[in-house]
XYZ file of C-alpha atoms in Angstrom:
319
model
C -21.806 17.158 -7.829
C -20.476 20.424 -6.399
C -17.853 22.524 -8.131
C -15.524 25.468 -7.659
C -13.573 27.664 -10.056
C -9.781 27.802 -9.990
C -7.912 31.084 -10.257
C -7.401 30.412 -13.982
C -11.151 29.905 -14.444
C -11.453 26.111 -14.675
C -14.453 24.387 -13.120
C -13.441 21.489 -10.858
C -16.119 19.005 -9.784
C -15.994 17.303 -6.396
C -18.016 15.184 -3.961
C -18.027 15.193 -0.155
C -19.384 12.191 1.739
C -19.249 11.026 5.341
C -18.979 12.809 8.676
C -18.679 16.560 8.444
C -16.393 16.604 11.489
C -14.453 13.452 10.541
C -10.804 13.389 9.525
C -10.770 14.631 5.925
C -9.347 12.313 3.264
C -8.842 13.512 -0.309
C -8.670 10.756 -2.942
C -6.940 11.764 -6.192
C -7.297 9.664 -9.334
C -4.598 8.735 -11.817
C -4.055 9.746 -15.433
C -7.183 9.274 -17.572
C -9.208 8.309 -14.477
C -11.956 10.040 -12.568
C -13.440 10.032 -9.091
C -15.411 6.854 -9.868
C -12.174 4.858 -9.683
C -12.487 5.112 -5.878
C -15.877 3.364 -5.882
C -14.511 0.447 -3.852
C -13.242 2.770 -1.126
C -15.983 5.308 -0.437
C -18.464 3.187 1.539
C -15.828 1.605 3.777
C -14.150 4.911 4.570
C -17.462 6.661 5.232
C -18.506 3.837 7.577
C -15.167 4.217 9.378
C -16.071 7.812 10.218
C -14.003 9.749 7.700
C -14.964 12.815 5.707
C -14.326 11.507 2.186
C -13.588 13.919 -0.643
C -13.214 12.827 -4.257
C -12.767 15.119 -7.229
C -11.992 15.118 -10.926
C -8.781 16.878 -11.847
C -8.911 19.367 -14.711
C -9.359 17.601 -18.074
C -10.553 14.491 -16.224
C -14.027 13.126 -15.543
C -16.674 15.811 -15.272
C -14.318 18.699 -14.579
C -13.740 21.260 -17.291
C -11.299 20.475 -20.099
C -9.079 23.310 -21.268
C -5.986 23.509 -23.495
C -3.906 25.144 -20.760
C -2.632 24.093 -17.350
C -1.057 20.959 -18.831
C 1.585 20.877 -16.108
C 1.559 18.670 -13.024
C 2.485 21.743 -10.961
C -0.826 23.298 -12.014
C -2.629 20.158 -10.828
C -0.850 20.514 -7.496
C -2.022 24.116 -7.299
C -5.585 23.009 -8.133
C -5.412 20.620 -5.166
C -4.339 23.514 -2.959
C -7.266 25.562 -4.204
C -9.664 22.690 -3.423
C -8.277 22.427 0.122
C -8.626 26.182 0.543
C -12.121 26.253 -0.973
C -13.316 23.579 1.470
C -11.402 25.177 4.373
C -9.806 21.848 5.267
C -7.399 21.556 8.172
C -4.682 18.936 7.713
C -6.364 16.466 5.350
C -4.849 13.079 4.544
C -3.880 13.021 0.851
C -4.300 9.705 -1.000
C -3.206 9.596 -4.633
C -2.984 6.864 -7.243
C -0.434 7.089 -10.071
C -0.599 10.653 -11.454
C -2.750 11.451 -8.432
C 0.372 10.720 -6.394
C 2.360 13.064 -8.628
C -0.307 15.698 -7.999
C 0.415 15.319 -4.275
C 4.166 15.609 -4.865
C 3.541 18.782 -6.873
C 1.395 20.183 -4.068
C 4.091 19.413 -1.489
C 6.757 21.034 -3.658
C 4.705 24.240 -3.686
C 3.226 24.344 -0.191
C 5.083 21.845 1.978
C 3.497 19.703 4.695
C 2.215 22.465 6.963
C -1.451 21.716 6.235
C -1.206 17.960 5.634
C -1.813 15.215 8.196
C -0.338 12.316 6.209
C 0.206 11.051 2.661
C -0.518 7.782 0.853
C 0.820 7.338 -2.685
C -0.056 4.278 -4.755
C 2.175 2.712 -7.407
C 3.903 5.861 -8.593
C 7.664 5.972 -8.882
C 8.876 9.424 -7.802
C 11.197 9.405 -10.815
C 9.949 7.821 -14.040
C 13.249 7.815 -15.916
C 15.965 5.341 -14.973
C 19.507 6.613 -14.482
C 22.588 5.374 -12.653
C 21.225 6.273 -9.213
C 17.610 5.232 -9.878
C 16.481 2.070 -11.699
C 12.724 2.305 -11.185
C 11.680 4.227 -14.295
C 8.621 3.670 -16.469
C 9.244 0.339 -18.247
C 12.797 0.958 -16.969
C 13.047 3.751 -19.558
C 16.161 5.828 -20.049
C 16.139 9.277 -21.621
C 16.902 7.618 -24.971
C 13.657 5.616 -25.150
C 11.460 7.476 -22.666
C 9.141 9.228 -25.125
C 8.585 6.055 -27.124
C 7.781 4.078 -23.984
C 5.490 6.766 -22.572
C 3.213 6.257 -25.571
C 2.687 2.632 -24.481
C 0.752 3.622 -21.350
C -2.503 4.109 -23.270
C -2.552 0.481 -24.476
C -0.975 -1.256 -21.468
C -3.216 -3.506 -19.368
C -2.746 -2.054 -15.911
C -4.291 -4.745 -13.701
C -2.980 -8.217 -12.936
C -5.617 -9.532 -10.514
C -9.305 -9.779 -11.488
C -11.566 -6.951 -10.360
C -14.784 -8.054 -8.676
C -17.959 -8.072 -10.754
C -19.611 -5.607 -8.359
C -16.791 -3.093 -8.735
C -16.917 -3.557 -12.512
C -20.657 -2.883 -12.470
C -20.254 0.308 -10.436
C -17.415 1.533 -12.627
C -19.348 0.710 -15.793
C -22.368 2.716 -14.684
C -20.192 5.652 -13.679
C -18.118 5.706 -16.846
C -21.203 5.794 -19.053
C -21.891 9.276 -17.684
C -18.409 10.558 -18.564
C -16.961 11.794 -21.822
C -14.155 9.513 -23.059
C -10.724 10.668 -21.958
C -8.731 12.307 -24.758
C -5.259 10.763 -24.574
C -3.847 12.736 -27.498
C -5.115 16.077 -26.183
C -3.690 15.428 -22.709
C -0.342 13.974 -23.760
C 1.541 17.166 -22.740
C 0.302 16.650 -19.173
C 1.484 13.041 -19.132
C 4.947 13.935 -20.387
C 5.309 16.878 -18.018
C 4.399 14.641 -15.097
C 6.734 11.804 -16.052
C 9.876 13.907 -16.458
C 9.717 15.159 -12.864
C 11.984 13.953 -10.080
C 10.229 14.157 -6.708
C 12.930 12.621 -4.541
C 13.994 15.903 -2.952
C 10.372 16.606 -2.001
C 10.243 13.239 -0.224
C 13.426 14.068 1.704
C 11.824 17.293 2.915
C 8.595 15.688 4.163
C 7.795 15.867 7.867
C 4.557 13.838 7.988
C 3.867 10.083 7.781
C 3.974 8.845 4.186
C 2.942 5.357 3.098
C 4.254 4.276 -0.315
C 2.142 1.510 -1.876
C 3.034 -0.711 -4.824
C 1.690 -3.694 -6.711
C 4.186 -6.546 -6.859
C 3.204 -7.241 -10.478
C 2.864 -3.644 -11.664
C 3.368 -3.504 -15.445
C 4.784 0.033 -15.310
C 7.778 -0.266 -12.985
C 9.459 -2.489 -10.457
C 7.526 -2.602 -7.195
C 10.837 -1.912 -5.453
C 10.287 1.769 -6.238
C 8.130 2.055 -3.119
C 10.864 0.812 -0.775
C 13.472 2.960 -2.490
C 11.249 6.021 -2.146
C 10.421 5.267 1.487
C 14.118 5.014 2.299
C 14.455 8.712 1.495
C 12.447 9.836 4.523
C 12.419 8.680 8.155
C 8.691 9.419 8.148
C 7.938 7.002 5.291
C 7.270 3.291 4.963
C 6.422 0.998 2.049
C 3.825 -1.715 1.576
C 3.487 -4.064 -1.407
C 0.267 -5.764 -2.524
C 1.141 -9.292 -3.563
C 0.088 -10.169 -7.115
C -1.455 -6.779 -7.841
C -0.752 -4.695 -10.906
C -0.915 -0.917 -11.089
C -4.273 -0.454 -9.301
C -4.229 -2.258 -5.924
C -7.153 -0.198 -4.603
C -9.362 -2.003 -7.142
C -7.515 -5.315 -7.485
C -7.245 -5.899 -3.727
C -9.795 -3.407 -2.453
C -10.463 -5.042 0.925
C -6.760 -5.231 1.762
C -6.244 -1.625 0.657
C -9.186 -0.376 2.706
C -8.261 -2.294 5.855
C -4.676 -1.070 5.685
C -5.413 2.622 5.194
C -8.397 2.713 7.561
C -6.397 1.006 10.299
C -3.584 3.503 9.881
C -5.709 6.619 9.888
C -8.912 5.802 11.756
C -7.388 7.577 14.734
C -5.773 10.931 14.121
C -2.108 10.068 13.798
C -0.030 12.600 15.676
C 2.761 10.276 16.739
C 5.113 8.669 14.234
C 5.639 5.710 16.564
C 1.919 4.905 16.491
C 1.930 5.091 12.690
C 4.825 2.647 12.409
C 3.435 0.195 14.947
C 0.123 0.021 13.105
C 1.788 -0.397 9.721
C 4.197 -3.152 10.671
C 1.630 -5.105 12.680
C -0.670 -4.993 9.655
C 2.052 -5.791 7.144
C 2.956 -8.945 9.065
C -0.417 -10.421 8.046
C 0.240 -10.158 4.326
C 3.913 -10.056 3.442
C 7.464 -10.720 4.474
C 9.298 -8.539 6.958
C 10.920 -5.715 5.006
C 13.996 -5.834 7.261
C 14.911 -9.539 7.537
C 12.943 -10.629 4.421
C 11.510 -13.677 6.191
C 7.968 -14.815 6.778
C 7.277 -15.377 9.551
C 10.167 -13.473 11.035
C 11.502 -13.926 14.543
C 10.932 -10.284 15.338
C 8.662 -7.513 14.230
C 11.207 -4.901 13.266
C 10.144 -1.350 13.951
C 12.420 1.478 12.999
C 11.543 4.563 14.996
C 12.608 7.978 13.874
C 11.941 10.817 16.266
C 12.874 13.532 13.837
C 10.686 16.603 13.885
C 10.881 19.784 11.859
C 14.355 21.334 12.279
C 15.354 18.590 14.727
C 16.832 15.150 14.127
C 17.492 12.671 16.892
C 19.264 9.353 16.821
C 17.557 6.535 14.893
C 16.610 3.524 16.985
C 15.822 -0.088 16.098
C 13.414 -1.825 18.459
C 12.714 -5.571 18.390
C 9.407 -6.945 19.631
C 8.980 -10.674 20.117
C 6.551 -12.210 17.661
């Protein structure tokens, strides 16, 4: 496992697999996780021709644990340092839970200039419910947020069974890791959860796919649609019956969706949307008319580019 040192002298471990000249994908694990949580993705994405990069964030997995840098902004900066260390040009960023927040932190610091596209999985961009946002952690308000945040450690995150093969791979991997220290890392969790990333989403200029599990125990799955509505470059997809970890609970569906979207270098927003909605039709109701099957495949095309916004169009294609 290779490593590099951050500018505040923390050793970050990472793996690179797949084609050296393939489109780079960076998978970022959630809170308390490690790179092994992507075990069900690596083979499929490597076979599809991608350059697959997994890493352990500071204080996670086999990366160095330190009592400083307990801010999600620091994790976003670490991601930037990894991208710079590997000299990556426009990687696709794929983050689960706090891994998604790490991406939001990166975007808040560096923007989308060196990012091809983003996939965030079951992470509400605002974890505290208020009048204008009802998709907080356990629907927490500021009054009960800290009490509810403590429940994450003991909450069962999955709702669908994980395959025995994935369990075996994860079990072998986790035996080589030190147990995650929830108490030690609580400041990181709280710092991450009090952020509001909605303005970052509004400023995005690259395709962004928001994923959610319909049975997530942490928040309403509607957070993904609400977040996607903030950007003309974003769309949402919900995994039916899944809890908080669709990439393990419905690994084949997750892999087919993301591979189909990004197997070709996506430079045209229209292509991104066509692929997404044609795929979504196989698994769920139409997000516009809420019917399955629907009479039309509804494709909303936004031709906005940086510093330029054109009129939104709605195109109907016969089923």
